[in-house]
Amino acid sequence: MANKIYHKHFTHPIFFFILTLFVLESFTTTIALEWFLRPPPTSPGHRTGKCTKKERQALLHFKSNIHYDPQGLLDTWTPGEEEKVASNDCCYWSGVTCNNQSRVTSLDLRDGFLGGKISPSLLNLSYLNYLDLYDNSFNGMIPMFIGSMTQLRYLDLGWNDFNGTIPMFIGSMTQLRYLDLSGNRFNGMIPMFIGSMTQLRYLDLGGNRFNGTIPMFIGSMTQLRYLDLGGNRFNGTIPMFIGSMTQLRYLNLGSNDFNGTIPMFIGSMTQLRYLNLGWNDFSGTIPSELGNLTNLQELSLKSLSNCTIENLDWLSHLSQLDRLDMSGTSMGKVDNWVNVILSLKKLSALYLHRCDLSYVMHPYSYVNSSFSSSIVTLYLRENNLNSSMYNWLFPLTSNALLELDLSENMLDGIPKYLGNLCGLTSLYFDGNLIPIKLPDFLSNLSGCTSVTLQYLGASSSKFTGMLSDDIQNFSSLQELDLSNNQLDGTISEKVWQLPKLQTLYASSNLLKGAISENIEKSNILYVYLSNNSLEGVPLEANMSNISSIEYIDLSSCKLGPHFPKWIQTMKNLSGIDLSNTQISDNIPEDFWKTWPSRLRYLNISFNNITGTITDMLSNFAPVVSSNIDLSSNNFYGHIPNAPSSLARLDLSKNNFSGQIFFLCQIVDGYLSFLDLSHNAFTGPIPDCLWHFTGLEILSLGYNNLSGRLPTSIKFLINLKVLYLYNNNVSGKLPLSLKSLTQLTFLNLGVNKFSGYVPGWIGERLSGLYALILTSNKFIGTIPSDLCQLEYLKILDLSINKLQGAIPSCLGNLTSMVQDGLEVSENVHYLQSVNDSLGTYVDHSMIKWQGSVREFGSTIELVKIINLSSNNLTGKIPDKLTDLHKLIALDLSMNALVEEIPSKIGEMKELQILDLSRNNLRGGLPSSMSQMTLLNYLDVSYNSLSGRIPSSTQLQSFDPSRYTGNGGLCGLPLPKYCQGDKVLEGPPVSRESMEGGEGIDDLQRWFYIGGATGFVTGFWMVCIALIVNRRGRHAFFHVMNSLENWVYVKVMVFIAKVRRV
């Protein structure tokens, strides 16, 4: 719910891009269809009397169950006295429509983001036939009473958070003509009773989790005009009965798992206006029968990567086509495709991302025609196009073109004719990796385009030069994105004089100089200048008039060492990012009250700021969600208060102290991230966590917290990370932890927990990839239920008081046996209120090669079992040797007996093996010679005997790794086995060689001679290449070929690793 409110000017994160496309694809060109099938409620021209008291009370009861109304949709719903308050007539309330008898017939609350419960008081609206709750935040199961509202003809519950299966009572609503359940979390098969709803004309089940094949009864619903099954998990081929639904105007089967070929019978559905078959697994040739759909206005064949297109002649028959999306489907073999597109006189939107257009030999044949292209929106990104494409782009452009996307190609500039497109408002040129001088680029746009252009995106390219005065020609520019380039010099003063500029992105360049004092004269609202070499600050006297800027990002600039007090002159700020700006100063005491109830985002992390927090409440808006990041500074003292609407709070790596009861003030339910680690907080974890149902990350490690885990922890139903490492929390693990079913990372190490390790961890916390309970006081045996954790990659139960045998079923831990379930769970993407995409990386202290070290971003590569320092008995289970992907196994300091499993050498990925200080007997298995990756071995202080197997690895370890085993013999031990020849000198271990010892004079002369020979040979080759021109060319030709070969091999290897 908190994440639904973002500022319209902030940059959207990439993982919302696909969802946005799906929504747009489903609704942009279907508005006319939707309104045809869904007539909006209208108020009658004449009504007698006011709405009844019963219906008014029903609506007020509905409102009382709504706890979240961010847009004030229900503000007009007031319970005033009827005779004194004219607006008390509920027929005039927002979203309510009455008939001419003043009875409520329609309730339209779409797009309200309402949160709460749907009240059964709606049953008292006996004349209600239209209920629209689209795009709100209702969740759970659809309330049962909805099924009793049999008079409804229109029901829209789309884009909420309902789940489960579609309840059977929906089938009793036989008067429904319009049913929208899209954008929820319904699953399973489409229930059969849907087929009996014979009055339906509009059925939208898109954006759910339905699976299986399309049920046959759908084909009998021939009365349907609109059918949306997109964005689900349907599979198989498209059944033939779909072709019998000839009255359909709208058919969306996109974003599923359909396979086979696209059926030719689709071409017989000639009433279709909209058809979406994209994002499926179809193969074969796209059938030319689609050309029979002459009424089609919108066609999506997006991301059909296994399909081929031989020609597009059939497309020219679709004379009504307005929007065409073939992105992600190869057109590399289609000659003259530009001519086909030009034949579509009504086409206004063309999307051809990733279509292999650079492979087309003859995209365009010149035709002498006065016809001008009708295209308004043209997307050609990610086609590996070079600047020769401008020859065939020209006929596709005209003054009708408003939006042009040429991003992520290999373009070295733009032609001047693009500067003469007098309608162009948006130009996307991001991610072109050929160096371009920005002044030249702007010069070619200096025609009438410079007057109309409102958005210019050129980020993540290789623009060089200065942001020069040429920018002043773009008088209509509202947003300019030049981030992540190689621009240098100072920012032109003309930037701040652009009359309509609201947003400037110039982060991650080589810009330098001070921040201009002319910033006060601009109308700019959002300034992003992070990761530059900007130094110095404007004079505070010149900044006193600043009132327009709402968000400023100067992170990773050089603002320090003094705190930039001029920032406090910007009284309209809602977001501030001064992180990593080399500030080493006390924070001004009045800083915490500079922006009363305005701030939503504050980040001053990674500095050396000192001082106390006198008031963390006053600056922050009380209604909307907010973010605070003060991490990695030197703040100290107690936290007095906290805003109730916090979404993210990071106070880690400071010197804060006192108890953390301020958390109980965060009550609005937005909190998704909380990091208080690496401080000196004391006392118990407060038992007020019921407000934190949306919390995903809870990091409280490295404090002095004590007491037991609070019972309210059971409300953290969305928690993914619980990090309590190195505190003094005690007691048994409570049953309330069973509710944390979304956990992937659980670290309770170095505390005082006691009791048994509960078996329900394996049953209820099935998503765990890390379970770390080291250094506690757990007793009893290791529960075999832990073997159910199929994603587990880190199991650390060391330094406890566990006893009994090691469960042999640990050898079945799926993620340690095979690569198939590798999931990168250690990086969590955090959505901020400024729409920036922050990250949190799981981290932990792990025993590695005999010492404890911290793992952060590399923790995803670790697969480890550490059961050391317990009282485990019995033998090492043979089944453990099935863990072929295990990297580290530590069973040291237990009471294990009998022999080491003979197949232990099959654990070929093992790098660390510590079996020291047990009661193991017998010899080292000969299979250990196969463990070529082993770089740490310790089997000391057991009762092992026999010869140490010969291998490069086993003989390279220091003799101390074998000590305490009186029966062992052979290298690297000084004790020889029977029949060995006596060596003239002591064995040389890998450790001694690495220390520089054990190299005799002969070896030293060998190295000196080798070095001399290399230098002589190197210069002889160089001189030969300089003198012999032909030989030089041949040599470098061979080296270039070798370079290409190595590059391909490395990239293939990296791709395989990423898939893993």
mmCIF file of C-alpha atoms in Angstrom, residues 744-943:
data_model
loop_
_atom_site.group_PDB
_atom_site.id
_atom_site.type_symbol
_atom_site.label_atom_id
_atom_site.label_comp_id
_atom_site.label_asym_id
_atom_site.label_seq_id
_atom_site.Cartn_x
_atom_site.Cartn_y
_atom_site.Cartn_z
ATOM 1 C CA THR A 744 14.930 -16.390 3.225
ATOM 2 C CA PHE A 745 17.712 -15.356 5.644
ATOM 3 C CA LEU A 746 17.640 -16.082 9.390
ATOM 4 C CA ASN A 747 20.684 -15.146 11.469
ATOM 5 C CA LEU A 748 20.292 -15.454 15.241
ATOM 6 C CA GLY A 749 23.958 -16.204 15.885
ATOM 7 C CA VAL A 750 25.975 -15.076 18.947
ATOM 8 C CA ASN A 751 23.050 -14.638 21.325
ATOM 9 C CA LYS A 752 21.767 -16.573 24.331
ATOM 10 C CA PHE A 753 18.966 -18.581 22.783
ATOM 11 C CA SER A 754 18.340 -21.923 24.412
ATOM 12 C CA GLY A 755 16.163 -25.001 24.153
ATOM 13 C CA TYR A 756 15.801 -27.274 21.163
ATOM 14 C CA VAL A 757 16.276 -26.320 17.535
ATOM 15 C CA PRO A 758 12.616 -26.497 16.463
ATOM 16 C CA GLY A 759 11.722 -28.897 13.686
ATOM 17 C CA TRP A 760 9.038 -26.567 12.346
ATOM 18 C CA ILE A 761 11.807 -24.425 10.845
ATOM 19 C CA GLY A 762 12.067 -27.022 8.081
ATOM 20 C CA GLU A 763 8.302 -27.224 7.650
ATOM 21 C CA ARG A 764 7.190 -23.593 7.857
ATOM 22 C CA LEU A 765 10.260 -21.572 6.831
ATOM 23 C CA SER A 766 10.699 -23.480 3.591
ATOM 24 C CA GLY A 767 12.229 -20.553 1.669
ATOM 25 C CA LEU A 768 15.356 -20.246 3.834
ATOM 26 C CA TYR A 769 18.681 -20.244 2.040
ATOM 27 C CA ALA A 770 20.619 -19.333 5.216
ATOM 28 C CA LEU A 771 20.035 -20.640 8.741
ATOM 29 C CA ILE A 772 22.633 -19.354 11.195
ATOM 30 C CA LEU A 773 22.220 -20.263 14.880
ATOM 31 C CA THR A 774 25.896 -20.330 15.865
ATOM 32 C CA SER A 775 27.150 -19.476 19.368
ATOM 33 C CA ASN A 776 23.970 -19.986 21.371
ATOM 34 C CA LYS A 777 22.887 -22.522 23.983
ATOM 35 C CA PHE A 778 20.769 -24.883 21.923
ATOM 36 C CA ILE A 779 20.511 -28.461 23.161
ATOM 37 C CA GLY A 780 19.122 -31.742 21.868
ATOM 38 C CA THR A 781 19.551 -33.280 18.456
ATOM 39 C CA ILE A 782 19.583 -31.751 15.002
ATOM 40 C CA PRO A 783 15.991 -32.160 13.754
ATOM 41 C CA SER A 784 15.686 -34.122 10.527
ATOM 42 C CA ASP A 785 12.956 -31.678 9.443
ATOM 43 C CA LEU A 786 15.728 -29.275 8.435
ATOM 44 C CA CYS A 787 16.345 -31.579 5.487
ATOM 45 C CA GLN A 788 13.171 -30.182 3.903
ATOM 46 C CA LEU A 789 14.872 -26.819 3.283
ATOM 47 C CA GLU A 790 15.469 -27.313 -0.430
ATOM 48 C CA TYR A 791 16.943 -23.831 -0.942
ATOM 49 C CA LEU A 792 19.329 -24.035 2.024
ATOM 50 C CA LYS A 793 22.906 -23.115 1.142
ATOM 51 C CA ILE A 794 24.230 -22.010 4.561
ATOM 52 C CA LEU A 795 23.657 -24.128 7.662
ATOM 53 C CA ASP A 796 25.590 -22.998 10.725
ATOM 54 C CA LEU A 797 24.712 -24.681 14.039
ATOM 55 C CA SER A 798 28.230 -24.455 15.467
ATOM 56 C CA ILE A 799 29.212 -23.662 19.068
ATOM 57 C CA ASN A 800 26.079 -24.951 20.772
ATOM 58 C CA LYS A 801 25.370 -27.989 22.945
ATOM 59 C CA LEU A 802 23.820 -30.214 20.315
ATOM 60 C CA GLN A 803 24.216 -33.951 20.640
ATOM 61 C CA GLY A 804 23.291 -37.168 18.900
ATOM 62 C CA ALA A 805 24.008 -38.238 15.348
ATOM 63 C CA ILE A 806 24.192 -36.071 12.256
ATOM 64 C CA PRO A 807 20.965 -36.677 10.271
ATOM 65 C CA SER A 808 21.887 -38.571 7.123
ATOM 66 C CA CYS A 809 19.091 -36.789 5.268
ATOM 67 C CA LEU A 810 21.235 -33.641 5.214
ATOM 68 C CA GLY A 811 22.718 -35.271 2.149
ATOM 69 C CA ASN A 812 19.432 -34.510 0.378
ATOM 70 C CA LEU A 813 19.661 -30.711 0.696
ATOM 71 C CA THR A 814 18.775 -29.871 -2.871
ATOM 72 C CA SER A 815 20.744 -26.647 -3.304
ATOM 73 C CA MET A 816 23.913 -28.385 -2.137
ATOM 74 C CA VAL A 817 23.418 -31.365 -4.438
ATOM 75 C CA GLN A 818 22.654 -29.689 -7.750
ATOM 76 C CA ASP A 819 22.651 -26.336 -9.508
ATOM 77 C CA GLY A 820 19.004 -26.297 -10.558
ATOM 78 C CA LEU A 821 17.660 -24.303 -7.631
ATOM 79 C CA GLU A 822 20.320 -21.606 -7.548
ATOM 80 C CA VAL A 823 18.513 -18.348 -6.702
ATOM 81 C CA SER A 824 20.168 -15.019 -5.992
ATOM 82 C CA GLU A 825 18.292 -14.274 -2.791
ATOM 83 C CA ASN A 826 21.003 -12.259 -1.081
ATOM 84 C CA VAL A 827 20.263 -8.939 -2.825
ATOM 85 C CA HIS A 828 17.030 -7.178 -1.928
ATOM 86 C CA TYR A 829 15.803 -4.291 -4.049
ATOM 87 C CA LEU A 830 14.233 -1.518 -2.027
ATOM 88 C CA GLN A 831 11.773 0.931 -3.499
ATOM 89 C CA SER A 832 12.136 4.438 -2.066
ATOM 90 C CA VAL A 833 9.564 7.195 -2.037
ATOM 91 C CA ASN A 834 11.824 9.043 -4.484
ATOM 92 C CA ASP A 835 11.506 6.016 -6.772
ATOM 93 C CA SER A 836 15.231 5.302 -6.519
ATOM 94 C CA LEU A 837 16.124 1.659 -6.382
ATOM 95 C CA GLY A 838 18.264 0.981 -3.330
ATOM 96 C CA THR A 839 19.634 -2.407 -2.365
ATOM 97 C CA TYR A 840 20.271 -4.352 0.791
ATOM 98 C CA VAL A 841 22.767 -7.204 0.642
ATOM 99 C CA ASP A 842 22.610 -10.045 3.151
ATOM 100 C CA HIS A 843 25.805 -10.423 5.139
ATOM 101 C CA SER A 844 27.116 -12.665 7.861
ATOM 102 C CA MET A 845 30.196 -13.697 9.790
ATOM 103 C CA ILE A 846 31.177 -17.174 8.626
ATOM 104 C CA LYS A 847 34.026 -19.428 9.692
ATOM 105 C CA TRP A 848 36.244 -19.774 6.640
ATOM 106 C CA GLN A 849 39.618 -21.510 6.520
ATOM 107 C CA GLY A 850 39.935 -21.570 10.284
ATOM 108 C CA SER A 851 39.027 -17.928 10.974
ATOM 109 C CA VAL A 852 35.770 -15.980 11.081
ATOM 110 C CA ARG A 853 35.268 -13.394 8.348
ATOM 111 C CA GLU A 854 32.361 -11.391 7.009
ATOM 112 C CA PHE A 855 30.722 -12.278 3.724
ATOM 113 C CA GLY A 856 28.583 -9.705 1.923
ATOM 114 C CA SER A 857 27.895 -9.700 -1.790
ATOM 115 C CA THR A 858 29.767 -13.000 -2.209
ATOM 116 C CA ILE A 859 27.568 -14.835 0.269
ATOM 117 C CA GLU A 860 25.471 -16.147 -2.618
ATOM 118 C CA LEU A 861 28.481 -18.195 -3.738
ATOM 119 C CA VAL A 862 28.889 -19.908 -0.357
ATOM 120 C CA LYS A 863 27.517 -23.382 0.296
ATOM 121 C CA ILE A 864 28.523 -24.419 3.772
ATOM 122 C CA ILE A 865 27.611 -26.774 6.606
ATOM 123 C CA ASN A 866 29.176 -25.931 9.956
ATOM 124 C CA LEU A 867 28.287 -28.214 12.871
ATOM 125 C CA SER A 868 31.539 -27.704 14.780
ATOM 126 C CA SER A 869 31.989 -27.292 18.533
ATOM 127 C CA ASN A 870 29.035 -29.406 19.660
ATOM 128 C CA ASN A 871 28.721 -32.845 21.241
ATOM 129 C CA LEU A 872 27.710 -34.756 18.100
ATOM 130 C CA THR A 873 28.377 -38.479 18.121
ATOM 131 C CA GLY A 874 28.196 -41.408 15.729
ATOM 132 C CA LYS A 875 29.764 -41.673 12.301
ATOM 133 C CA ILE A 876 29.859 -39.152 9.502
ATOM 134 C CA PRO A 877 26.871 -40.170 7.338
ATOM 135 C CA ASP A 878 27.880 -41.595 3.964
ATOM 136 C CA LYS A 879 24.954 -39.647 2.518
ATOM 137 C CA LEU A 880 26.795 -36.362 3.109
ATOM 138 C CA THR A 881 29.105 -37.221 0.232
ATOM 139 C CA ASP A 882 26.144 -36.670 -2.122
ATOM 140 C CA LEU A 883 26.463 -32.929 -1.501
ATOM 141 C CA HIS A 884 28.461 -32.474 -4.688
ATOM 142 C CA LYS A 885 28.106 -28.682 -4.700
ATOM 143 C CA LEU A 886 29.111 -28.146 -1.070
ATOM 144 C CA ILE A 887 32.078 -25.788 -0.710
ATOM 145 C CA ALA A 888 32.837 -25.968 3.018
ATOM 146 C CA LEU A 889 32.196 -28.717 5.576
ATOM 147 C CA ASP A 890 33.210 -28.199 9.221
ATOM 148 C CA LEU A 891 32.527 -31.006 11.693
ATOM 149 C CA SER A 892 35.434 -30.229 14.008
ATOM 150 C CA MET A 893 35.412 -30.380 17.819
ATOM 151 C CA ASN A 894 32.731 -33.040 18.219
ATOM 152 C CA ALA A 895 32.852 -36.695 19.273
ATOM 153 C CA LEU A 896 32.434 -38.328 15.871
ATOM 154 C CA VAL A 897 33.755 -41.855 15.489
ATOM 155 C CA GLU A 898 34.540 -44.558 12.936
ATOM 156 C CA GLU A 899 35.996 -43.950 9.489
ATOM 157 C CA ILE A 900 35.791 -41.031 7.100
ATOM 158 C CA PRO A 901 33.302 -41.968 4.311
ATOM 159 C CA SER A 902 35.168 -43.630 1.477
ATOM 160 C CA LYS A 903 33.343 -41.570 -1.186
ATOM 161 C CA ILE A 904 34.242 -38.206 0.324
ATOM 162 C CA GLY A 905 36.435 -37.552 -2.723
ATOM 163 C CA GLU A 906 33.268 -37.247 -4.832
ATOM 164 C CA MET A 907 32.684 -33.875 -3.183
ATOM 165 C CA LYS A 908 34.853 -32.300 -5.835
ATOM 166 C CA GLU A 909 33.628 -28.748 -5.221
ATOM 167 C CA LEU A 910 34.790 -28.876 -1.611
ATOM 168 C CA GLN A 911 37.359 -26.199 -0.787
ATOM 169 C CA ILE A 912 37.323 -26.453 2.998
ATOM 170 C CA LEU A 913 37.190 -29.643 5.061
ATOM 171 C CA ASP A 914 37.695 -29.529 8.827
ATOM 172 C CA LEU A 915 37.323 -32.835 10.717
ATOM 173 C CA SER A 916 39.773 -31.996 13.472
ATOM 174 C CA ARG A 917 39.416 -32.891 17.142
ATOM 175 C CA ASN A 918 37.070 -35.870 16.841
ATOM 176 C CA ASN A 919 37.595 -39.606 17.437
ATOM 177 C CA LEU A 920 37.820 -40.656 13.803
ATOM 178 C CA ARG A 921 39.884 -43.752 12.993
ATOM 179 C CA GLY A 922 41.062 -45.614 9.945
ATOM 180 C CA GLY A 923 42.879 -44.071 7.043
ATOM 181 C CA LEU A 924 42.326 -41.096 4.811
ATOM 182 C CA PRO A 925 40.239 -42.424 1.883
ATOM 183 C CA SER A 926 42.149 -42.698 -1.375
ATOM 184 C CA SER A 927 39.314 -40.828 -3.094
ATOM 185 C CA MET A 928 40.538 -37.647 -1.380
ATOM 186 C CA SER A 929 43.214 -37.410 -4.039
ATOM 187 C CA GLN A 930 40.402 -36.340 -6.420
ATOM 188 C CA MET A 931 39.604 -33.203 -4.379
ATOM 189 C CA THR A 932 41.569 -30.855 -6.587
ATOM 190 C CA LEU A 933 39.892 -27.673 -5.327
ATOM 191 C CA LEU A 934 40.653 -28.341 -1.669
ATOM 192 C CA ASN A 935 42.662 -25.441 -0.223
ATOM 193 C CA TYR A 936 42.031 -25.946 3.502
ATOM 194 C CA LEU A 937 42.187 -29.316 5.248
ATOM 195 C CA ASP A 938 42.427 -30.073 8.938
ATOM 196 C CA VAL A 939 42.156 -33.639 10.243
ATOM 197 C CA SER A 940 44.363 -33.115 13.285
ATOM 198 C CA TYR A 941 43.804 -34.747 16.670
ATOM 199 C CA ASN A 942 41.913 -37.858 15.664
ATOM 200 C CA SER A 943 43.018 -41.501 15.614
#
